[in-house]
GROMACS .gro file of C-alpha atoms in nm:
model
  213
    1UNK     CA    1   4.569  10.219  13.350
    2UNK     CA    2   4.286   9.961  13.269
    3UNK     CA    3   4.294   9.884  12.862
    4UNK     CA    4   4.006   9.979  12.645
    5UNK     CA    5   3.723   9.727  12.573
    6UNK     CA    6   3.868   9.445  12.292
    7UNK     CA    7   3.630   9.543  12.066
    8UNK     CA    8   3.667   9.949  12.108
    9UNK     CA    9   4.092   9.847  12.069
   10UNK     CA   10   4.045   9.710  11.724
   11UNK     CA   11   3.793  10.000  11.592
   12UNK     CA   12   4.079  10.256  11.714
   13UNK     CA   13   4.352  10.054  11.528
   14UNK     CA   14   4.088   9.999  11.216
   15UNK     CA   15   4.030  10.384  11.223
   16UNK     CA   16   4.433  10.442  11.287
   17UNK     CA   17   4.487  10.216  11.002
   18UNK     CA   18   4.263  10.403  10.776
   19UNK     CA   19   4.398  10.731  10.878
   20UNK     CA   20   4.771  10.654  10.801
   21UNK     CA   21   4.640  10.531  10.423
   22UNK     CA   22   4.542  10.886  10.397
   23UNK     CA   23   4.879  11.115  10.252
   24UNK     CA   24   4.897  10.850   9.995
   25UNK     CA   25   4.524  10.873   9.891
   26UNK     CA   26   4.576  11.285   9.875
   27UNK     CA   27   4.896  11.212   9.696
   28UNK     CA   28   4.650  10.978   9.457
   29UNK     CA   29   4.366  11.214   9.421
   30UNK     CA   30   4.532  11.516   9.347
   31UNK     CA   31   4.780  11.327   9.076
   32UNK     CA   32   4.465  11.222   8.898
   33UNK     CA   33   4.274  11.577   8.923
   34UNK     CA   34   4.627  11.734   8.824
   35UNK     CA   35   4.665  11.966   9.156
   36UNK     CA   36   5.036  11.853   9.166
   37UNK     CA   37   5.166  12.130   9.053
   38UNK     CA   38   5.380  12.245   8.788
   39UNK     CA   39   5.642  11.983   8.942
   40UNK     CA   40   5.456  11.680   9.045
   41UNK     CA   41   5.793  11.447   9.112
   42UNK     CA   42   5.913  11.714   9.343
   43UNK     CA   43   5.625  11.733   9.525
   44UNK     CA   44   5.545  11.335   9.577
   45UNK     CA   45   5.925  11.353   9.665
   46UNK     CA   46   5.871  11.575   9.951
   47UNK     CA   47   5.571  11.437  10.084
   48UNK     CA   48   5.633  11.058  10.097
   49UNK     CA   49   5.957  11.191  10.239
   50UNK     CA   50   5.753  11.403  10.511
   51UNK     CA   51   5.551  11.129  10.624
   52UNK     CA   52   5.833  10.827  10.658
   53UNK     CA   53   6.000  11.052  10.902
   54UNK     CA   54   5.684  11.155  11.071
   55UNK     CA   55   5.615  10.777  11.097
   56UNK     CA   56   5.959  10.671  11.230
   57UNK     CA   57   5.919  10.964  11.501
   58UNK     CA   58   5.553  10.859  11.602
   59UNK     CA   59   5.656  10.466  11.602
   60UNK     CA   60   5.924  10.583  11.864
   61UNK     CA   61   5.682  10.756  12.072
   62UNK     CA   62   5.456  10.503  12.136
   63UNK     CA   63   5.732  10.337  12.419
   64UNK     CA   64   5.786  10.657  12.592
   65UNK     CA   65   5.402  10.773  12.539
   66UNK     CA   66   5.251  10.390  12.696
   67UNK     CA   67   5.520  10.425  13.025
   68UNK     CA   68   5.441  10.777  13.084
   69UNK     CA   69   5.062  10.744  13.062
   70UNK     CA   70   5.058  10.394  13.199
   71UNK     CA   71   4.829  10.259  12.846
   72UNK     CA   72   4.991   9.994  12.790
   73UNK     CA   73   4.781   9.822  12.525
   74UNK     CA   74   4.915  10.184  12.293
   75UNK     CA   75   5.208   9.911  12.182
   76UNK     CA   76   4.956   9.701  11.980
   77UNK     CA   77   5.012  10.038  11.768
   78UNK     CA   78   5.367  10.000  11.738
   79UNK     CA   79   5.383   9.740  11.463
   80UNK     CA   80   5.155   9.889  11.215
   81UNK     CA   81   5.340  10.237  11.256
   82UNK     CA   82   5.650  10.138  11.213
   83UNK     CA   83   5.509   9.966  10.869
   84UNK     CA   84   5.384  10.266  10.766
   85UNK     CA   85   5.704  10.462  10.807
   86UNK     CA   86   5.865  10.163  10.579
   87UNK     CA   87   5.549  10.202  10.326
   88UNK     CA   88   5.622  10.588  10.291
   89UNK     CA   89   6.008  10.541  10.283
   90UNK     CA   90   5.963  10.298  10.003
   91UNK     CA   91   5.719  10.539   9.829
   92UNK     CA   92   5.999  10.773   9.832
   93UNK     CA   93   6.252  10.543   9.719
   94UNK     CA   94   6.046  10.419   9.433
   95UNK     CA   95   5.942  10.808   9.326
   96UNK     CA   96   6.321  10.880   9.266
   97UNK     CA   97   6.426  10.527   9.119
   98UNK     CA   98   6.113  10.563   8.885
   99UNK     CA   99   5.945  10.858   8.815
  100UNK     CA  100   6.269  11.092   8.845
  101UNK     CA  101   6.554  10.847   8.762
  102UNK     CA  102   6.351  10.588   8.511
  103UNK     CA  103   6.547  10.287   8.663
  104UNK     CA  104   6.881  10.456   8.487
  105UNK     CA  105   7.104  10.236   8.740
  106UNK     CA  106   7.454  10.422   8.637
  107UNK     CA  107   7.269  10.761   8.700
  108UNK     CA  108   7.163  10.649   9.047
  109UNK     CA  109   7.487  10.546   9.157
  110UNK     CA  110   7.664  10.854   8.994
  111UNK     CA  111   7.403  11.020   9.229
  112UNK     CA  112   7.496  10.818   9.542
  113UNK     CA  113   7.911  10.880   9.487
  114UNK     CA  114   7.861  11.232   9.432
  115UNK     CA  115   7.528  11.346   9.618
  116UNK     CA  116   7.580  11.294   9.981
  117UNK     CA  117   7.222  11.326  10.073
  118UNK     CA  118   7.070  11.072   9.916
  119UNK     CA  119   7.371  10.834  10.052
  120UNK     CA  120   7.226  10.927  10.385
  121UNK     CA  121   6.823  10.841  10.247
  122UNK     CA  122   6.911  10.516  10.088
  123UNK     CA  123   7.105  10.415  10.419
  124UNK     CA  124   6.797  10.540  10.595
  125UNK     CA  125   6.555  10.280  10.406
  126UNK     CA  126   6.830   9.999  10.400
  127UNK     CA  127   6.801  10.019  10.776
  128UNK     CA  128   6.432   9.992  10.786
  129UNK     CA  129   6.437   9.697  10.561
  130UNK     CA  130   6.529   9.419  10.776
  131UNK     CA  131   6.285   9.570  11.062
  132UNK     CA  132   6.010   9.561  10.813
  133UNK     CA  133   6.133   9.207  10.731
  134UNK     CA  134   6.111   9.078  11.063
  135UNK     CA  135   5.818   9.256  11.201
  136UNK     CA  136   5.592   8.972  11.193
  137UNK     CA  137   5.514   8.722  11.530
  138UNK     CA  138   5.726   8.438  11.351
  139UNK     CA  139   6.027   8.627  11.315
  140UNK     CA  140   6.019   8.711  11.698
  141UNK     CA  141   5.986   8.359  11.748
  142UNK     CA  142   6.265   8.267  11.512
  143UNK     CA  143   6.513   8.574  11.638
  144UNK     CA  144   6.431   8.549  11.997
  145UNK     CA  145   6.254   8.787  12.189
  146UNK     CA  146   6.609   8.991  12.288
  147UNK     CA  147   6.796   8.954  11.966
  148UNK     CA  148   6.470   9.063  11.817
  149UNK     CA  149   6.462   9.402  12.003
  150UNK     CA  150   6.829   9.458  11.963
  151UNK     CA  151   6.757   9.408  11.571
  152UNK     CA  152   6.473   9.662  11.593
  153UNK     CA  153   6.714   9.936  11.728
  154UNK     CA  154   6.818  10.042  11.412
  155UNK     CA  155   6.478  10.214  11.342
  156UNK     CA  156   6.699  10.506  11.569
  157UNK     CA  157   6.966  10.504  11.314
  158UNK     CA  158   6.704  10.496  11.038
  159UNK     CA  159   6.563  10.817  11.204
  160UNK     CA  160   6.892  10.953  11.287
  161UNK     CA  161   6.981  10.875  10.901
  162UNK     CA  162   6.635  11.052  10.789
  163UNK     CA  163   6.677  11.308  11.011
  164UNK     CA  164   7.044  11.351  10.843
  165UNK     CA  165   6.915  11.331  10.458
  166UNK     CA  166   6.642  11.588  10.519
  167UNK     CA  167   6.957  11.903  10.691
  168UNK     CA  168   7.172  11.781  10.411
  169UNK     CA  169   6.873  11.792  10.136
  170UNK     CA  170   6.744  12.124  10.191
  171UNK     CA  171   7.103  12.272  10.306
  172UNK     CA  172   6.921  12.684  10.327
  173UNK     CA  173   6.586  12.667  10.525
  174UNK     CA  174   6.666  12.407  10.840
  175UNK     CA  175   6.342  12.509  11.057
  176UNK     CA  176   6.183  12.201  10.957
  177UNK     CA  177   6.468  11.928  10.965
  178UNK     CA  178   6.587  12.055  11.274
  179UNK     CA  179   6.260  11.995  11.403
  180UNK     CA  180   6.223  11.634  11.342
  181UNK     CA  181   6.623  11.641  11.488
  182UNK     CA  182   6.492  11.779  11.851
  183UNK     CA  183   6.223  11.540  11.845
  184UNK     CA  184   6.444  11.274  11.822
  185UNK     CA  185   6.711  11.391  11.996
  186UNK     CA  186   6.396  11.400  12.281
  187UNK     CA  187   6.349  10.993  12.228
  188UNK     CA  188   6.695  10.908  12.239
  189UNK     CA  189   6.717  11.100  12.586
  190UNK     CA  190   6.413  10.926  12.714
  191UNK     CA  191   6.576  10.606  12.629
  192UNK     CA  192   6.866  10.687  12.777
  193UNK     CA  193   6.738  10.799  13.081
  194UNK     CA  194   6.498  10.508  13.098
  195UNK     CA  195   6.833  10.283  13.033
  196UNK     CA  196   7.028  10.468  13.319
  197UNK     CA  197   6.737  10.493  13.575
  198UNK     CA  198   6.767  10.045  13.536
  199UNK     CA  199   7.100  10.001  13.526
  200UNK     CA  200   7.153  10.219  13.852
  201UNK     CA  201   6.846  10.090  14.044
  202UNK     CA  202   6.967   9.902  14.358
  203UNK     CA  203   6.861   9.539  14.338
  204UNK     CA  204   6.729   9.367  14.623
  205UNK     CA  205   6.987   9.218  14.838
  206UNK     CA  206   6.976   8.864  14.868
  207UNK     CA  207   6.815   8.668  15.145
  208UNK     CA  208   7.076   8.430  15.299
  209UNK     CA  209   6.918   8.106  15.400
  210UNK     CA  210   7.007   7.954  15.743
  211UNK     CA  211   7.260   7.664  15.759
  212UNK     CA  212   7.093   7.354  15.749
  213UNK     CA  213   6.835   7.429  15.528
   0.00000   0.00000   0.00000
């Protein structure tokens, strides 16, 4: 499929950009009009949580979305989503090491030994660390472009680890955990069958040259 004008490319990722700011600017507006609720920690909890793994799962689909469709130029995309799945992760992170633990380091760790979900959310953000790291041109440059990608493979485990924290956290109602699951479990098949479909491709024999030549 023939890519957008240049100019209509960067207004969609401008507009994208602008639209991804927005659960932290309701988060924001409501915090300063008090509509939080009667528990306002609980509820940026849940929400920053929300939107990391809605981020992780919409930075995955952009692969499968571009080859399906054929629009290519949807990976310029990829990048900013995936940084916006590390910006809500460490909104998260900071909500619980701040606002509900108050930096107490020997209550957080009592909490990691003993409470096996958030084990599974800080393992989730560890993993998404060293892809936000990287994530600029230079690093691809430094890496290479293959150890790069292999790197960047752990934003599956990250989901698969998000995805794990969220069945564990809410332990009664699974509707919506379970739904984030499928959807994953739905990229990792793609992959997979995207990964099969090359390896077992027949390659073009080889053309044997005459003697002599």
């Amino acid at each position: 499929m023939k890519p957008p004008p240049e100019k209509f490319a960067r207004a969609l990722k401008a507009l994208a950009f602008v639209v991804c700011l927005g659960p932290a600017f309701v988060l924001l507006w409501k915090g300063f009009h008090n509509l939080l609720g009667a528990n306002p920690i609980d509820v940026i909890t849940r929400t920053t949580g929300k939107w990391t793994l809605t981020f992780l799962l919409i930075t995955l689909s952009v692969t499968p979305v571009r080859r399906i469709t054929g629009m290519a130029w949807l990976i310029r995309f990829r990048r900013m989503l995936g940084l916006y799945a590390f910006f809500y992760g460490s909104l998260h992170l900071m909500t619980y090491v701040w606002l509900d633990k108050f930096f107490d380091v020997h209550d957080m760790l009592h909490d990691i030994a003993k409470r096996r979900f958030i084990t599974a959310g800080l393992t989730a953000w560890t993993l998404m660390l060293p892809l936000a790291l990287t994530s600029t041109a230079g690093w691809i440059r430094r890496l290479g472009g293959k150890r790069w990608q292999k790197l960047h493979r752990l934003i599956y485990l990250s989901a698969a680890a998000g995805v794990v924290h969220f069945i564990w956290l809410v332990k009664a109602d699974l509707r919506r955990p379970l739904t984030y699951g499928t959807v994953l479990a739905m990229l990792l098949a793609f992959r997979l069958i995207t990964w099969l479909r090359t390896r077992l491709r027949p390659r073009p024999a080889a053309v044997q040259q005459p003697l002599g030549t």
